[in-house]
PDB file of C-alpha atoms and ligand atoms in Angstrom:
ATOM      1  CA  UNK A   3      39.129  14.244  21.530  1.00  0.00           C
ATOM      2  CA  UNK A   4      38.910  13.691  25.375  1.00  0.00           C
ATOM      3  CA  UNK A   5      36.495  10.981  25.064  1.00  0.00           C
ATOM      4  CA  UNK A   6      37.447   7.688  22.959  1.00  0.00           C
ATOM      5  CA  UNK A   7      35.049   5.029  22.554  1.00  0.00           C
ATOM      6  CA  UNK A   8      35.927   1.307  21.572  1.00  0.00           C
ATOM      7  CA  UNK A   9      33.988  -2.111  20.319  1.00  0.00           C
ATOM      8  CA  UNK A  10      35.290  -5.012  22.047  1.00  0.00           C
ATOM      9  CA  UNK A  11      34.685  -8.609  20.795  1.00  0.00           C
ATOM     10  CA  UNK A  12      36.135 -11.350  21.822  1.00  0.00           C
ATOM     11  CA  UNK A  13      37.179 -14.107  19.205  1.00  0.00           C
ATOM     12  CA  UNK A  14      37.613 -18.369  20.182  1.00  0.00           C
ATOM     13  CA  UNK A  15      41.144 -18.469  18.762  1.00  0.00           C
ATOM     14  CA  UNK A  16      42.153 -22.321  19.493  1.00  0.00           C
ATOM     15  CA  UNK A  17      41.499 -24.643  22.002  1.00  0.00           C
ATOM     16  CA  UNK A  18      42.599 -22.593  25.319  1.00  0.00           C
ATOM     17  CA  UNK A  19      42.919 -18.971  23.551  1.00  0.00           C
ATOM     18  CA  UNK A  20      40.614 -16.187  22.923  1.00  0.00           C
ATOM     19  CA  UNK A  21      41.669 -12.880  20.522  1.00  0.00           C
ATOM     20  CA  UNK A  22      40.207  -9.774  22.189  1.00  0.00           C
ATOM     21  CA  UNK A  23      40.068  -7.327  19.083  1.00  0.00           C
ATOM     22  CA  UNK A  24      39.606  -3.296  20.059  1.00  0.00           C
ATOM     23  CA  UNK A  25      38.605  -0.846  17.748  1.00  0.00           C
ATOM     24  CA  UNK A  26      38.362   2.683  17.972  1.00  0.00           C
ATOM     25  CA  UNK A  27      35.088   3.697  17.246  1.00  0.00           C
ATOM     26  CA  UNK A  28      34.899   6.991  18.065  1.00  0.00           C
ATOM     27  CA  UNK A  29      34.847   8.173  14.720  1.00  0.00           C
ATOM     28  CA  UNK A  30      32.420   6.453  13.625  1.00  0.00           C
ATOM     29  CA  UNK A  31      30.061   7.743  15.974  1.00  0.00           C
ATOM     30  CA  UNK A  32      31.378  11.292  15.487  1.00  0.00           C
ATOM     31  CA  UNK A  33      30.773  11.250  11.509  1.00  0.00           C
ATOM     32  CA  UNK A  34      26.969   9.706  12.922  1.00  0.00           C
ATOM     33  CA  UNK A  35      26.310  12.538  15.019  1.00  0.00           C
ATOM     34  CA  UNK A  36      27.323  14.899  12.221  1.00  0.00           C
ATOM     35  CA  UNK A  37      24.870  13.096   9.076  1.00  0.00           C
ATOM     36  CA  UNK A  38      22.204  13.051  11.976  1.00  0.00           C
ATOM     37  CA  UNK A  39      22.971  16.915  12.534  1.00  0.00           C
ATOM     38  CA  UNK A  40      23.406  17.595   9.146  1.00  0.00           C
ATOM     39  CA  UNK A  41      19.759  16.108   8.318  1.00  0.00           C
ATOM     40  CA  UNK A  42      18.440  17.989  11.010  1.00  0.00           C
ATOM     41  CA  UNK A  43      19.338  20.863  10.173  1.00  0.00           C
ATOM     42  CA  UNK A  44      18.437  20.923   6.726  1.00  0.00           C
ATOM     43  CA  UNK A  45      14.940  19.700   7.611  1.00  0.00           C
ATOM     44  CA  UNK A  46      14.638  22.202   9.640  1.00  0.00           C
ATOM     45  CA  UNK A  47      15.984  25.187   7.012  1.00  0.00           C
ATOM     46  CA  UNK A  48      13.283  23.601   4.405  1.00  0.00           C
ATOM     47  CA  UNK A  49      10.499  24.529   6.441  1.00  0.00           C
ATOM     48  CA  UNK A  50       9.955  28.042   6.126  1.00  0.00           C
ATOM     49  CA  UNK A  51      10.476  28.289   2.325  1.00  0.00           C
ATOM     50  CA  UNK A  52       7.935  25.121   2.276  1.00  0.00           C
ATOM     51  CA  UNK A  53       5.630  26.815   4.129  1.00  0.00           C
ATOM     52  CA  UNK A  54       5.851  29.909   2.076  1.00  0.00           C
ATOM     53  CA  UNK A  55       5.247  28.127  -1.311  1.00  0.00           C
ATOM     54  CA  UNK A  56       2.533  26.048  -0.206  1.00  0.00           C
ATOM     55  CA  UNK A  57       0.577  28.994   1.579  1.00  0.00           C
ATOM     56  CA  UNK A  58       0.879  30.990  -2.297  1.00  0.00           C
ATOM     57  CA  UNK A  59       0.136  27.564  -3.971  1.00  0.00           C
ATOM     58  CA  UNK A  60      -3.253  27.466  -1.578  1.00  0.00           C
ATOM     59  CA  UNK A  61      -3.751  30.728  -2.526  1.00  0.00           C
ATOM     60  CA  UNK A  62      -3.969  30.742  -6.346  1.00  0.00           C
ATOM     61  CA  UNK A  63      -7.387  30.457  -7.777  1.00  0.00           C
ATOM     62  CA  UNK A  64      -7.838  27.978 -11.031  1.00  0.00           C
ATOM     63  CA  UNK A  65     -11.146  29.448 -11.819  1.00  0.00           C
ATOM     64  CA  UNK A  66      -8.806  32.458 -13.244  1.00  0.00           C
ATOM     65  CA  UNK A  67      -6.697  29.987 -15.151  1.00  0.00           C
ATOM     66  CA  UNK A  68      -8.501  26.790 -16.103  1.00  0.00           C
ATOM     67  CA  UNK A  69      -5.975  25.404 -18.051  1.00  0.00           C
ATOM     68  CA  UNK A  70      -3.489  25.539 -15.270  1.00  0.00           C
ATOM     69  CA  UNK A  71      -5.792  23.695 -12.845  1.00  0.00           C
ATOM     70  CA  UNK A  72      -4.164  20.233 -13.505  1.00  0.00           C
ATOM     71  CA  UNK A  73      -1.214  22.100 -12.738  1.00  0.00           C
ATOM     72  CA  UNK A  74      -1.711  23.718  -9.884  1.00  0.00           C
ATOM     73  CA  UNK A  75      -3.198  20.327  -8.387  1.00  0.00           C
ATOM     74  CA  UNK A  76       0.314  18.966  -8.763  1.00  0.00           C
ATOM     75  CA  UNK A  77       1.970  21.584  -7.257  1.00  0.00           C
ATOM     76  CA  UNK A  78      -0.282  21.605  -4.310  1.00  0.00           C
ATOM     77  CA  UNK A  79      -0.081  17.628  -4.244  1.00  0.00           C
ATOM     78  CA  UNK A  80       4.165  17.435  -4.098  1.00  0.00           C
ATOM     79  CA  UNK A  81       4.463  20.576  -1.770  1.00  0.00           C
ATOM     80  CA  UNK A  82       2.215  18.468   0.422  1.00  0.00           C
ATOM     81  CA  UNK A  83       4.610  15.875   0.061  1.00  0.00           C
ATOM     82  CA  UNK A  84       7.897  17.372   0.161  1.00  0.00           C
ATOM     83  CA  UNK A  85       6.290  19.108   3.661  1.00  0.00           C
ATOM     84  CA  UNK A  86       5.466  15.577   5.332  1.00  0.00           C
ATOM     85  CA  UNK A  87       9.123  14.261   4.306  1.00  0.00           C
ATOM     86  CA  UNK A  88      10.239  17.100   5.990  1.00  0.00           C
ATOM     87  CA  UNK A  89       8.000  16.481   9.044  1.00  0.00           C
ATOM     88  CA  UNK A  90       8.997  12.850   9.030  1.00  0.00           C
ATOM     89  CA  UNK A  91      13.041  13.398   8.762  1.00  0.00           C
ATOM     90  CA  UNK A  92      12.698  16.443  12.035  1.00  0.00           C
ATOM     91  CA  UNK A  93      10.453  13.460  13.805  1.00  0.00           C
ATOM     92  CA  UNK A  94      13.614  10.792  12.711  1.00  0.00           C
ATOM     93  CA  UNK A  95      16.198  13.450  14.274  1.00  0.00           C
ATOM     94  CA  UNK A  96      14.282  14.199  17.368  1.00  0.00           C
ATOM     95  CA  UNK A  97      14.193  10.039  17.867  1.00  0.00           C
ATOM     96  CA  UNK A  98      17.731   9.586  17.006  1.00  0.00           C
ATOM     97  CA  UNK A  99      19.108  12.069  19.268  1.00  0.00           C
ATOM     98  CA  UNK A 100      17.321  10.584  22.457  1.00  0.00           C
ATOM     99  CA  UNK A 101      18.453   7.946  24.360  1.00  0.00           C
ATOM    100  CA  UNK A 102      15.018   8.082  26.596  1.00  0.00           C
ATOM    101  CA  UNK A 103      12.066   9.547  26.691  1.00  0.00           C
ATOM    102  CA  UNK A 104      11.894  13.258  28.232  1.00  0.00           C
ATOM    103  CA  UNK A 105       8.397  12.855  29.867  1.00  0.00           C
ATOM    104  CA  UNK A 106       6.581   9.973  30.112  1.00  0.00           C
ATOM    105  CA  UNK A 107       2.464   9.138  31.352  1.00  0.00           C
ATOM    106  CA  UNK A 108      -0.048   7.066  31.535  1.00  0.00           C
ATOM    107  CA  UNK A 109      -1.614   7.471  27.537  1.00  0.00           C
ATOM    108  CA  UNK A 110      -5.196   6.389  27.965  1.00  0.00           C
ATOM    109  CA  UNK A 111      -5.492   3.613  25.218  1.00  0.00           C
ATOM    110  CA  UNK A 112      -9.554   3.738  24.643  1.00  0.00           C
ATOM    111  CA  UNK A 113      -9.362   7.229  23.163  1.00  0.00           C
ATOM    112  CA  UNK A 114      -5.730   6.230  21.408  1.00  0.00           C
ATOM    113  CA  UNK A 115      -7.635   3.516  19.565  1.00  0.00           C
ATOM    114  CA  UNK A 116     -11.081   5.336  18.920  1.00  0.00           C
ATOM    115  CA  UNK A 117      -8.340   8.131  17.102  1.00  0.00           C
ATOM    116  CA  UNK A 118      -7.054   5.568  15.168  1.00  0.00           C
ATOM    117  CA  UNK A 119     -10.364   4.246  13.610  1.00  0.00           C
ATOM    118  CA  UNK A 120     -11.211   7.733  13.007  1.00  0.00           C
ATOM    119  CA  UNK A 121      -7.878   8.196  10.820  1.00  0.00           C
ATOM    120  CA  UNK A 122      -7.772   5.212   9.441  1.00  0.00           C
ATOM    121  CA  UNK A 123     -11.494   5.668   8.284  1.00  0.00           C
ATOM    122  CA  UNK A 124     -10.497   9.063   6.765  1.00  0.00           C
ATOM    123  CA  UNK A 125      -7.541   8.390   5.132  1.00  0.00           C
ATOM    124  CA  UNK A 126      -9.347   5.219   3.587  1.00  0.00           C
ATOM    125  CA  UNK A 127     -12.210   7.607   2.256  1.00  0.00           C
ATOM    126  CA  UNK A 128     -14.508   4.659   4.044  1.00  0.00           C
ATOM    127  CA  UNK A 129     -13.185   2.565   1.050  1.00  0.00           C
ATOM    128  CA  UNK A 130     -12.320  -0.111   3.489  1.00  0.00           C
ATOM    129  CA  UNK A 131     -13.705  -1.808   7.009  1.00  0.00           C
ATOM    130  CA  UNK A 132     -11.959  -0.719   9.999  1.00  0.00           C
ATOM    131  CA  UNK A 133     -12.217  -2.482  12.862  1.00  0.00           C
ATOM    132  CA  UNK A 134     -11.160  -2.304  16.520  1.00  0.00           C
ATOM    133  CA  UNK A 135     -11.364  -4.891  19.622  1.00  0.00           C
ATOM    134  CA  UNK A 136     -10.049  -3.694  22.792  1.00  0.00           C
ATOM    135  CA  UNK A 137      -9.207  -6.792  24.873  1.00  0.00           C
ATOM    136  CA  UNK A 138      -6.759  -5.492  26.932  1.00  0.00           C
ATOM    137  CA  UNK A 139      -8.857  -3.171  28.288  1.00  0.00           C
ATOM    138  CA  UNK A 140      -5.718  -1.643  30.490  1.00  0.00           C
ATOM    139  CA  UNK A 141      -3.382   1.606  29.679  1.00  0.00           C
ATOM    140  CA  UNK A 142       0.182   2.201  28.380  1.00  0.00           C
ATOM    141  CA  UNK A 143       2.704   4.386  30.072  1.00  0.00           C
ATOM    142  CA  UNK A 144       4.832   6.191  27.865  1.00  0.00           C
ATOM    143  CA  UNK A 145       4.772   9.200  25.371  1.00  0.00           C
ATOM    144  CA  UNK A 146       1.606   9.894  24.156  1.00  0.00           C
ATOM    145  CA  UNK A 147       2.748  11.863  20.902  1.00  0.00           C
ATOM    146  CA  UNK A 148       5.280   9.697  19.844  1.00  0.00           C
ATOM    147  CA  UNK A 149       3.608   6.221  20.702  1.00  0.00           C
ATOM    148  CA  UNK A 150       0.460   7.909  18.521  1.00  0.00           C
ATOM    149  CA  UNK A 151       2.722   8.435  15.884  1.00  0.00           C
ATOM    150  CA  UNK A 152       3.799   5.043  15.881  1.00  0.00           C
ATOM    151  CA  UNK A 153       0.612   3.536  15.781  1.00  0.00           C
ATOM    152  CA  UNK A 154      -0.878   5.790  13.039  1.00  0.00           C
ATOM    153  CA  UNK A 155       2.190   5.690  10.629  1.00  0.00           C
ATOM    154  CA  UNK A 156       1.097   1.737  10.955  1.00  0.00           C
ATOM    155  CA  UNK A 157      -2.377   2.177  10.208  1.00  0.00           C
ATOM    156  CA  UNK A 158      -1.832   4.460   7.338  1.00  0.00           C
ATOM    157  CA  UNK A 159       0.094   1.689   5.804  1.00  0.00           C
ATOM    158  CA  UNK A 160      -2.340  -0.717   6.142  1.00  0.00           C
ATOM    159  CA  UNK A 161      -4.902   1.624   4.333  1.00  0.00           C
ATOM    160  CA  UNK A 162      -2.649   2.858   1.825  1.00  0.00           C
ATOM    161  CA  UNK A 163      -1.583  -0.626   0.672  1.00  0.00           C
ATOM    162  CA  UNK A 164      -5.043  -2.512   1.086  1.00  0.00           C
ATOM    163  CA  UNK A 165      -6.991  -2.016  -2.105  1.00  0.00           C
ATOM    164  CA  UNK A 166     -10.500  -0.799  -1.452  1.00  0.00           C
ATOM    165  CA  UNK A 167     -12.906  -3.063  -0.028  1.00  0.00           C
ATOM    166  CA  UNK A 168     -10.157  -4.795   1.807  1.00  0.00           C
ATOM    167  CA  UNK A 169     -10.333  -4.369   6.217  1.00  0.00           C
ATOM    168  CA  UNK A 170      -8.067  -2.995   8.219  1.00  0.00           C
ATOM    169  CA  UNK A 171      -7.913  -4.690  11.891  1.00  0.00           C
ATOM    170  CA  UNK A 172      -6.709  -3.070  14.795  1.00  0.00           C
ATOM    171  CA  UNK A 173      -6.210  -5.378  18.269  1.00  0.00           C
ATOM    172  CA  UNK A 174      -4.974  -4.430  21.344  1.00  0.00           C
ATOM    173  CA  UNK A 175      -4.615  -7.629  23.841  1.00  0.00           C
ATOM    174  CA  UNK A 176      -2.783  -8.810  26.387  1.00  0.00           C
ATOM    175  CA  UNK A 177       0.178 -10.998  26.008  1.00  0.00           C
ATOM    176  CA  UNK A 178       1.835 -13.533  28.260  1.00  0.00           C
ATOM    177  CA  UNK A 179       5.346 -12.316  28.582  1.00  0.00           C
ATOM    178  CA  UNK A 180       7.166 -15.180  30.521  1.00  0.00           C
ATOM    179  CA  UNK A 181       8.488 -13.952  34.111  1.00  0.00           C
ATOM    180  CA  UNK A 182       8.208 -10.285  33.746  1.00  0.00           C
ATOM    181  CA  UNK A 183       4.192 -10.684  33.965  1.00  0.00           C
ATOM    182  CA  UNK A 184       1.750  -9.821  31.303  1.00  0.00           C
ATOM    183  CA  UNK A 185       2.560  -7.770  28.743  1.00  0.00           C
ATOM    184  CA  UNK A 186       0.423  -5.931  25.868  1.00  0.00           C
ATOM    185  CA  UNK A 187       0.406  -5.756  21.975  1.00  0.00           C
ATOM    186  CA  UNK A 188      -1.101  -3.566  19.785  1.00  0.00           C
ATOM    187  CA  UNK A 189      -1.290  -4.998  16.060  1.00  0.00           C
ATOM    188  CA  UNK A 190      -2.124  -3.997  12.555  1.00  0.00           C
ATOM    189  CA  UNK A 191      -3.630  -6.473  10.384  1.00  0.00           C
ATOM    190  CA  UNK A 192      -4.880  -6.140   6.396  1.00  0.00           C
ATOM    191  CA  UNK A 193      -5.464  -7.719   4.005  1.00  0.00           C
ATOM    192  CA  UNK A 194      -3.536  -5.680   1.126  1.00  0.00           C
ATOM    193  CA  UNK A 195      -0.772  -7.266  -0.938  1.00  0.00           C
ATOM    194  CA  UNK A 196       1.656  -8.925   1.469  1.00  0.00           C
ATOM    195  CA  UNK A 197       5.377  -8.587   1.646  1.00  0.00           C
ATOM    196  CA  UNK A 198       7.728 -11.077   0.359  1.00  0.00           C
ATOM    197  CA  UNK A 199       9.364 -12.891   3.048  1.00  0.00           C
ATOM    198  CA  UNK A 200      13.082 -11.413   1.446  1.00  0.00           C
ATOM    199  CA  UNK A 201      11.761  -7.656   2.287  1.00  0.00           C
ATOM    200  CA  UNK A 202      10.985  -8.039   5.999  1.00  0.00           C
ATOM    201  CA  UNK A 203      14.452  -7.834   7.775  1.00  0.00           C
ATOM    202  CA  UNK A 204      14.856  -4.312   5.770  1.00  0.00           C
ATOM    203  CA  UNK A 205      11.367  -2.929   6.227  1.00  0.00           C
ATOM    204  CA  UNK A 206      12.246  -0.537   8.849  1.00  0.00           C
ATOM    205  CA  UNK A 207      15.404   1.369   7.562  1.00  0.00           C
ATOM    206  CA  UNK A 208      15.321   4.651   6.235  1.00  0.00           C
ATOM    207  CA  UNK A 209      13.639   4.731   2.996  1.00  0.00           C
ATOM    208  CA  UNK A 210      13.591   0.646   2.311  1.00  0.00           C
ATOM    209  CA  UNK A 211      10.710   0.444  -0.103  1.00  0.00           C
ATOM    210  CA  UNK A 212       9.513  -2.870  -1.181  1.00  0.00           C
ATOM    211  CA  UNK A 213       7.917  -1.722  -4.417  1.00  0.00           C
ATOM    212  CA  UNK A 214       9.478   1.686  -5.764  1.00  0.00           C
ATOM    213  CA  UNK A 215       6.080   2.835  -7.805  1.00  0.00           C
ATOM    214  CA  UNK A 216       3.454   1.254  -5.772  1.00  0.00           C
ATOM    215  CA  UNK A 217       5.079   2.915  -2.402  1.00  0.00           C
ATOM    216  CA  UNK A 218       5.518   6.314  -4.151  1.00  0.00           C
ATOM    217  CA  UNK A 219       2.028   6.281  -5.752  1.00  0.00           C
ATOM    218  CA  UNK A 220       0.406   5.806  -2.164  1.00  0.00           C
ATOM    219  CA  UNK A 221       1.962   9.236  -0.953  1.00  0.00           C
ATOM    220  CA  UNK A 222       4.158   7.138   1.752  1.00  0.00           C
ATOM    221  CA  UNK A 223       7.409   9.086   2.508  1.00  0.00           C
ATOM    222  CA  UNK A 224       9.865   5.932   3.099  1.00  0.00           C
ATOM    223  CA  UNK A 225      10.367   6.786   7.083  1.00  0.00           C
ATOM    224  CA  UNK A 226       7.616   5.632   8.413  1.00  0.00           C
ATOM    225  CA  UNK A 227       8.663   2.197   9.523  1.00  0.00           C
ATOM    226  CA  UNK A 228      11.782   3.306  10.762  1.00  0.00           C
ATOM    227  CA  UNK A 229      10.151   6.067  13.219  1.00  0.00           C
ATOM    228  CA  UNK A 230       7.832   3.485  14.212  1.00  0.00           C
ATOM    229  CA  UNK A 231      10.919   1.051  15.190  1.00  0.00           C
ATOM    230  CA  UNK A 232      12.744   4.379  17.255  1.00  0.00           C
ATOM    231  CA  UNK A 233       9.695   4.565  18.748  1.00  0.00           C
ATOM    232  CA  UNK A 234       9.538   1.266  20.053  1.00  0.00           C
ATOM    233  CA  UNK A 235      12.603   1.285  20.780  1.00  0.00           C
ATOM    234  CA  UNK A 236      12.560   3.844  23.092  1.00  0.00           C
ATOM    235  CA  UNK A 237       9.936   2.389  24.631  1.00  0.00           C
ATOM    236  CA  UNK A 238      11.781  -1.267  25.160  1.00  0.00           C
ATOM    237  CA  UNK A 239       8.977  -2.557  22.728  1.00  0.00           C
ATOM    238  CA  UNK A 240       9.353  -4.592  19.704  1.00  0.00           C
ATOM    239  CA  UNK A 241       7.893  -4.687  16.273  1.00  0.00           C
ATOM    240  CA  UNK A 242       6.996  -7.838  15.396  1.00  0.00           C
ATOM    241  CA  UNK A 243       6.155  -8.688  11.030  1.00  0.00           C
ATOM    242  CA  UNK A 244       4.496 -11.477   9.439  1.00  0.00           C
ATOM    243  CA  UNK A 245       3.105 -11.336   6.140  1.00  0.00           C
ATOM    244  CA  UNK A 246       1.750 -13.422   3.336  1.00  0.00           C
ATOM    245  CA  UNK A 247       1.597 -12.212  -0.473  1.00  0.00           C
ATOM    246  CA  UNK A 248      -1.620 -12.140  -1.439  1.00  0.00           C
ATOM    247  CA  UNK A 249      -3.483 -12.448   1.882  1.00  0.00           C
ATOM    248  CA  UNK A 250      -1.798  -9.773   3.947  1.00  0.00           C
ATOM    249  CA  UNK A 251       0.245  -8.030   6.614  1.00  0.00           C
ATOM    250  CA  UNK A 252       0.247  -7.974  10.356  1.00  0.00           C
ATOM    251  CA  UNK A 253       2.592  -5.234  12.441  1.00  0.00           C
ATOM    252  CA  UNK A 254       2.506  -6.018  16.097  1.00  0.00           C
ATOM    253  CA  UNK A 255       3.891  -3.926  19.107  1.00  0.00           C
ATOM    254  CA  UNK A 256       4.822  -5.884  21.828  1.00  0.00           C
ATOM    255  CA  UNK A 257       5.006  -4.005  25.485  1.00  0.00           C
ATOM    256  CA  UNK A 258       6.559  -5.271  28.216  1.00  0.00           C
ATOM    257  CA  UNK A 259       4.544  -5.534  31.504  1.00  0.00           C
ATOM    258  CA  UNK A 260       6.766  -2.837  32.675  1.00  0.00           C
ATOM    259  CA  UNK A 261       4.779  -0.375  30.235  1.00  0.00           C
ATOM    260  CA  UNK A 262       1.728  -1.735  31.452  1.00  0.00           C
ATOM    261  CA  UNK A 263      -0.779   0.665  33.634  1.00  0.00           C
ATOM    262  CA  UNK A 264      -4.408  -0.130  35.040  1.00  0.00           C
ATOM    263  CA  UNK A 265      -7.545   1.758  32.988  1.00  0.00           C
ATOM    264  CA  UNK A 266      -8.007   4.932  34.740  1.00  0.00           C
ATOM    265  CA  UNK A 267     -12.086   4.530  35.844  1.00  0.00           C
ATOM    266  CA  UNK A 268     -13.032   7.560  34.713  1.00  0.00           C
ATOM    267  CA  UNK A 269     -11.972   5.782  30.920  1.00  0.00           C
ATOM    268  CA  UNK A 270     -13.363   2.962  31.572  1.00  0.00           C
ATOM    269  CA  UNK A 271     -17.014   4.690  31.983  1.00  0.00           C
ATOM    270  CA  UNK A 272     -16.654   6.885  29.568  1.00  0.00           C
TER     271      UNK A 272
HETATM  272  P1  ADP B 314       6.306   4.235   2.974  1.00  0.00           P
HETATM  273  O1  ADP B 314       6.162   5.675   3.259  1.00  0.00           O
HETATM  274  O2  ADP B 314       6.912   3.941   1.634  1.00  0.00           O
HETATM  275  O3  ADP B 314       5.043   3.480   3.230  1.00  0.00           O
HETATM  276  P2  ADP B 314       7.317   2.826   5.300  1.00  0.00           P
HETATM  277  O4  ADP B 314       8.612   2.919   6.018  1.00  0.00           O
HETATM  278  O5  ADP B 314       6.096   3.135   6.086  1.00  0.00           O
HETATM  279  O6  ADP B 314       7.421   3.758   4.025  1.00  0.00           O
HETATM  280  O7  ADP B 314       7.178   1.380   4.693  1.00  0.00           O
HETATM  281  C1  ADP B 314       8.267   0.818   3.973  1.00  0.00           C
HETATM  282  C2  ADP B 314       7.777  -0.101   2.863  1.00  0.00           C
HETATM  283  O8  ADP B 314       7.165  -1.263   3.427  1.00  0.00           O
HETATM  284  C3  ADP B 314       6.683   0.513   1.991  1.00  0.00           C
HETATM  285  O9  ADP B 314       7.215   1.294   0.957  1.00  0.00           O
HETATM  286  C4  ADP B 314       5.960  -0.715   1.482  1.00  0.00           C
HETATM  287  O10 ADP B 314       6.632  -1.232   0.357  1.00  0.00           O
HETATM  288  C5  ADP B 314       6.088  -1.703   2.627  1.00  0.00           C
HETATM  289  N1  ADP B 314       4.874  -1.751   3.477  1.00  0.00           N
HETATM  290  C6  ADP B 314       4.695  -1.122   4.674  1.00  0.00           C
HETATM  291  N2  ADP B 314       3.501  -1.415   5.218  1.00  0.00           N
HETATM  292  C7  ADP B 314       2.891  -2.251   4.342  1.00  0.00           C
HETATM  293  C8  ADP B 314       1.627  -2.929   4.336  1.00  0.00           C
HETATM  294  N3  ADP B 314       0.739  -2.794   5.340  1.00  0.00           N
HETATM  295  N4  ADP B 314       1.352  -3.741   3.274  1.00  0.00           N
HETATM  296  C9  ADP B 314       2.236  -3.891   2.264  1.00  0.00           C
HETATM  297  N5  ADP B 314       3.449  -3.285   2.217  1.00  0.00           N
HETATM  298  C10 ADP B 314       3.777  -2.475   3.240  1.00  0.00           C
END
């Protein structure tokens, strides 16, 4: 190819010498671009017949068939699932393949927030206590769908693992960021199981579960974490874990001032 691309580190040899060792790398990156293609792709093929099974599924009355409503039920509950893995790996492609953000605004953080209470409260079946403070009172700039995305696949985690009764916190505040200025976080906090401390440097690749039938029993698809970390990523933000088994988790985003807008007025009053 026209195009080769190498990794360079340099090595202390001895005293006075230093190895620099090349390596062609441009394979590597090729076979990358392929699997991400590849996935893509297939995601993208599995739609239609998806949505053409679950539309017939939806479709079939049990009331005909009683003994097949158990069933049915199934059927209608994996289709639902194999749809949102699909939706999950096309949003993991569409991340992957970007190395910024196409189109980026101002994403007024009063409604963001008031959305996710309103999820988290629905997906929870008000089984739990969801609660938001807004001390930051100020606006991100960024991409609205993708940073809502990230924020609600966090969320749903915290109400998925958090047994009923439990509370789901959700703070947005400012943070002192050193010489770049203030900065912003937005963090997750339950009080569900924990993770053990060994689990946490994995949490965000692709399918990393810490429990196999725990995670699959809550209806999680295994990618959420790692769109979440794209996300950030894309928007030079960090995701920050601490947990303790038995008390809880806490997922914070941390913005740079850089990302950082004033609260449109109009917000403010409303
Ligand atoms: P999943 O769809 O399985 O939830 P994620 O990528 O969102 O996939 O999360 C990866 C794993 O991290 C989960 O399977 C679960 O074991 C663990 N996890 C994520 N969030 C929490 C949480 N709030 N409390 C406890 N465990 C969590």
């Amino acid at each position: 190819d026209a195009t080769t691309t190498l990794s360079l580190r340099l090595l202390p040899y001895s005293d006075d010498l230093w190895l620099l060792v090349a390596r062609d790398v441009s394979r590597l990156l090729q076979l990358e671009q392929m699997r991400r293609d590849f996935v893509a792709n297939v995601s993208h093929e599995l739609r239609t017949p998806l949505t053409v099974l679950h539309g017939y599924l939806d479709m079939l009355d049990p009331s005909e068939q009683p003994e097949w409503a158990p069933m049915l039920e199934e059927m209608q509950r994996q289709s639902t699932r194999m749809t949102q893995l699909v939706e999950d790996l096309l949003t993991l492609s569409r991340l992957e393949s970007r190395a910024d953000l196409p189109a980026e605004e101002t994403v007024p953080m009063s409604g963001m927030l008031a959305a996710l209470r309103r999820e988290a409260l629905a997906l929870g079946q008000g089984r739990h206590t969801v609660d938001v403070e807004d001390r930051a009172g100020v606006d991100l700039h960024g991409s609205p769908r993708e940073l809502h995305s990230a924020f609600s696949n966090l969320v749903a985690n915290a109400v998925r693992y958090t047994p009923e009764g439990g509370r789901v916190l959700i703070v947005f505040d400012h943070e002192s960021d050193g010489e770049a200025g203030d900065g912003v976080s937005l963090s997750v906090t339950d009080t569900g199981p924990g993770i053990p401390a060994v689990h946490l440097p994995r949490l965000t690749e692709r399918f990393y579960r810490v429990s196999n039938s725990r995670s699959r029993e809550t209806g999680g698809t295994g990618l959420g974490l790692s769109i979440v970390k794209h996300v950030l990523a894309l928007h030079q933000a960090r995701l920050d874990i601490r947990s303790e088994v038995g008390v809880g988790s806490t997922f914070s985003c941390h913005f740079g001032a850089a990302r950082v807008r004033d609260r449109l007025p109009l917000e403010q009053s409303a």
